[in-house]
Amino acid sequence: MDNNIGFLFANANHALICSGPLWEEMLLYNIREEDQDRLLATFTAISGKAISPTDIISQLSGGQKVILLACLALYSPASRLHFVDLKHSLDADKYAHTLQLLQDSGKQLHFEEF
């Protein structure tokens, strides 16, 4: 079975499912252990905030949650990503950085803004 086939729907208005430690959200997104450090580094590069798998994600700001949503989608096995309101809570620079990383990923992308 090819694990690189899948569709992920990501709504920035409801960025995260869990409110506990980050590792719970990574488990839901099926983030491979070998990709976790890259995900954390990508999040830090965009947000300026370092986090760990044990950090409580409900304590992140709205923009940080959206960045985390994008990072989780980026490192998930899904090959097709559908984002709703990705600009939600992001300033222009963070949105541009996030968008560039997604576009460079090689994944099939679709964006909706309401």
PDB file of C-alpha atoms in Angstrom:
ATOM      1  CA  MET A   1       0.000   0.000   0.000  1.00  0.00           C
ATOM      2  CA  ASP A   2       1.328   3.443  -0.938  1.00  0.00           C
ATOM      3  CA  ASN A   3       1.311   5.678   2.153  1.00  0.00           C
ATOM      4  CA  ASN A   4       1.843   8.800   0.037  1.00  0.00           C
ATOM      5  CA  ILE A   5      -1.692   8.821  -1.306  1.00  0.00           C
ATOM      6  CA  GLY A   6      -4.195  10.707   0.747  1.00  0.00           C
ATOM      7  CA  PHE A   7      -6.185  13.855   1.185  1.00  0.00           C
ATOM      8  CA  LEU A   8      -5.943  16.211   4.131  1.00  0.00           C
ATOM      9  CA  PHE A   9      -8.510  18.935   4.796  1.00  0.00           C
ATOM     10  CA  ALA A  10      -7.089  21.689   7.004  1.00  0.00           C
ATOM     11  CA  ASN A  11      -9.265  24.542   8.268  1.00  0.00           C
ATOM     12  CA  ALA A  12      -7.267  27.342   9.883  1.00  0.00           C
ATOM     13  CA  ASN A  13     -10.377  28.572  11.702  1.00  0.00           C
ATOM     14  CA  HIS A  14     -10.242  25.322  13.696  1.00  0.00           C
ATOM     15  CA  ALA A  15      -6.536  24.673  13.387  1.00  0.00           C
ATOM     16  CA  LEU A  16      -5.985  21.884  15.901  1.00  0.00           C
ATOM     17  CA  ILE A  17      -7.945  18.875  17.121  1.00  0.00           C
ATOM     18  CA  CYS A  18      -6.164  18.299  20.438  1.00  0.00           C
ATOM     19  CA  SER A  19      -5.551  20.730  23.259  1.00  0.00           C
ATOM     20  CA  GLY A  20      -2.928  18.694  25.098  1.00  0.00           C
ATOM     21  CA  PRO A  21       0.649  17.876  24.172  1.00  0.00           C
ATOM     22  CA  LEU A  22       1.839  18.290  20.601  1.00  0.00           C
ATOM     23  CA  TRP A  23       2.705  14.592  20.321  1.00  0.00           C
ATOM     24  CA  GLU A  24      -1.050  13.804  20.367  1.00  0.00           C
ATOM     25  CA  GLU A  25      -1.644  15.999  17.321  1.00  0.00           C
ATOM     26  CA  MET A  26       1.394  14.512  15.544  1.00  0.00           C
ATOM     27  CA  LEU A  27      -0.034  11.052  16.179  1.00  0.00           C
ATOM     28  CA  LEU A  28      -3.365  12.048  14.583  1.00  0.00           C
ATOM     29  CA  TYR A  29      -1.545  13.409  11.523  1.00  0.00           C
ATOM     30  CA  ASN A  30       0.515  10.216  11.269  1.00  0.00           C
ATOM     31  CA  ILE A  31       3.787  12.149  11.488  1.00  0.00           C
ATOM     32  CA  ARG A  32       6.682   9.721  11.225  1.00  0.00           C
ATOM     33  CA  GLU A  33       9.193   9.804  14.055  1.00  0.00           C
ATOM     34  CA  GLU A  34      11.993  10.676  11.626  1.00  0.00           C
ATOM     35  CA  ASP A  35      10.037  13.774  10.465  1.00  0.00           C
ATOM     36  CA  GLN A  36       9.261  15.168  13.916  1.00  0.00           C
ATOM     37  CA  ASP A  37      12.500  17.136  14.316  1.00  0.00           C
ATOM     38  CA  ARG A  38      12.087  18.657  10.841  1.00  0.00           C
ATOM     39  CA  LEU A  39       8.500  19.619  11.676  1.00  0.00           C
ATOM     40  CA  LEU A  40       9.618  21.310  14.899  1.00  0.00           C
ATOM     41  CA  ALA A  41      12.459  23.134  13.108  1.00  0.00           C
ATOM     42  CA  THR A  42      10.088  24.323  10.375  1.00  0.00           C
ATOM     43  CA  PHE A  43       7.624  25.588  12.968  1.00  0.00           C
ATOM     44  CA  THR A  44      10.424  27.462  14.773  1.00  0.00           C
ATOM     45  CA  ALA A  45      11.746  28.963  11.519  1.00  0.00           C
ATOM     46  CA  ILE A  46       8.334  30.409  10.661  1.00  0.00           C
ATOM     47  CA  SER A  47       6.977  31.310  14.097  1.00  0.00           C
ATOM     48  CA  GLY A  48      10.171  32.216  15.945  1.00  0.00           C
ATOM     49  CA  LYS A  49       9.037  29.985  18.835  1.00  0.00           C
ATOM     50  CA  ALA A  50      10.700  26.706  19.751  1.00  0.00           C
ATOM     51  CA  ILE A  51       8.355  23.903  20.796  1.00  0.00           C
ATOM     52  CA  SER A  52       8.705  20.258  21.773  1.00  0.00           C
ATOM     53  CA  PRO A  53       6.384  17.251  21.461  1.00  0.00           C
ATOM     54  CA  THR A  54       5.430  17.607  25.136  1.00  0.00           C
ATOM     55  CA  ASP A  55       4.377  21.269  24.891  1.00  0.00           C
ATOM     56  CA  ILE A  56       0.673  21.968  25.426  1.00  0.00           C
ATOM     57  CA  ILE A  57      -0.599  23.255  22.092  1.00  0.00           C
ATOM     58  CA  SER A  58      -3.672  25.010  23.506  1.00  0.00           C
ATOM     59  CA  GLN A  59      -1.217  27.598  24.876  1.00  0.00           C
ATOM     60  CA  LEU A  60      -0.099  28.657  21.382  1.00  0.00           C
ATOM     61  CA  SER A  61      -1.409  31.880  19.873  1.00  0.00           C
ATOM     62  CA  GLY A  62      -3.892  31.759  17.006  1.00  0.00           C
ATOM     63  CA  GLY A  63      -1.190  32.421  14.417  1.00  0.00           C
ATOM     64  CA  GLN A  64       1.113  29.809  15.939  1.00  0.00           C
ATOM     65  CA  LYS A  65      -1.711  27.251  15.740  1.00  0.00           C
ATOM     66  CA  VAL A  66      -2.184  28.016  12.036  1.00  0.00           C
ATOM     67  CA  ILE A  67       1.560  27.641  11.419  1.00  0.00           C
ATOM     68  CA  LEU A  68       1.507  24.339  13.303  1.00  0.00           C
ATOM     69  CA  LEU A  69      -1.469  23.201  11.202  1.00  0.00           C
ATOM     70  CA  ALA A  70       0.509  23.920   8.023  1.00  0.00           C
ATOM     71  CA  CYS A  71       3.603  22.125   9.368  1.00  0.00           C
ATOM     72  CA  LEU A  72       1.561  19.089  10.364  1.00  0.00           C
ATOM     73  CA  ALA A  73      -0.010  18.977   6.907  1.00  0.00           C
ATOM     74  CA  LEU A  74       3.382  19.438   5.262  1.00  0.00           C
ATOM     75  CA  TYR A  75       4.936  16.471   7.087  1.00  0.00           C
ATOM     76  CA  SER A  76       1.838  14.269   6.969  1.00  0.00           C
ATOM     77  CA  PRO A  77       1.778  11.398   4.464  1.00  0.00           C
ATOM     78  CA  ALA A  78      -1.100  13.052   2.565  1.00  0.00           C
ATOM     79  CA  SER A  79      -0.183  13.968  -0.997  1.00  0.00           C
ATOM     80  CA  ARG A  80      -3.137  16.332  -1.479  1.00  0.00           C
ATOM     81  CA  LEU A  81      -3.752  19.219   0.914  1.00  0.00           C
ATOM     82  CA  HIS A  82      -6.845  21.418   1.002  1.00  0.00           C
ATOM     83  CA  PHE A  83      -6.538  24.542   3.161  1.00  0.00           C
ATOM     84  CA  VAL A  84      -9.374  26.806   4.250  1.00  0.00           C
ATOM     85  CA  ASP A  85      -8.505  30.339   5.417  1.00  0.00           C
ATOM     86  CA  LEU A  86      -4.766  29.687   5.706  1.00  0.00           C
ATOM     87  CA  LYS A  87      -4.231  33.448   6.114  1.00  0.00           C
ATOM     88  CA  HIS A  88      -6.256  33.342   9.352  1.00  0.00           C
ATOM     89  CA  SER A  89      -4.252  34.985  12.176  1.00  0.00           C
ATOM     90  CA  LEU A  90      -1.021  35.194  10.113  1.00  0.00           C
ATOM     91  CA  ASP A  91       0.802  38.392   9.242  1.00  0.00           C
ATOM     92  CA  ALA A  92       1.917  38.849   5.637  1.00  0.00           C
ATOM     93  CA  ASP A  93       5.500  37.626   6.221  1.00  0.00           C
ATOM     94  CA  LYS A  94       4.523  34.458   8.080  1.00  0.00           C
ATOM     95  CA  TYR A  95       1.831  33.701   5.506  1.00  0.00           C
ATOM     96  CA  ALA A  96       4.320  34.159   2.640  1.00  0.00           C
ATOM     97  CA  HIS A  97       6.902  31.908   4.348  1.00  0.00           C
ATOM     98  CA  THR A  98       4.281  29.239   5.073  1.00  0.00           C
ATOM     99  CA  LEU A  99       2.888  29.377   1.548  1.00  0.00           C
ATOM    100  CA  GLN A 100       6.365  29.070   0.004  1.00  0.00           C
ATOM    101  CA  LEU A 101       7.184  25.973   2.062  1.00  0.00           C
ATOM    102  CA  LEU A 102       3.906  24.353   1.047  1.00  0.00           C
ATOM    103  CA  GLN A 103       4.447  25.199  -2.617  1.00  0.00           C
ATOM    104  CA  ASP A 104       7.971  23.763  -2.485  1.00  0.00           C
ATOM    105  CA  SER A 105       6.694  20.503  -0.954  1.00  0.00           C
ATOM    106  CA  GLY A 106       5.611  18.909  -4.217  1.00  0.00           C
ATOM    107  CA  LYS A 107       2.216  18.125  -2.735  1.00  0.00           C
ATOM    108  CA  GLN A 108      -0.980  18.925  -4.603  1.00  0.00           C
ATOM    109  CA  LEU A 109      -2.434  22.064  -2.976  1.00  0.00           C
ATOM    110  CA  HIS A 110      -5.824  23.742  -2.980  1.00  0.00           C
ATOM    111  CA  PHE A 111      -6.679  26.936  -1.097  1.00  0.00           C
ATOM    112  CA  GLU A 112     -10.008  28.519  -0.170  1.00  0.00           C
ATOM    113  CA  GLU A 113     -10.426  31.848   1.569  1.00  0.00           C
ATOM    114  CA  PHE A 114     -13.732  33.015   3.030  1.00  0.00           C
TER     115      PHE A 114
END
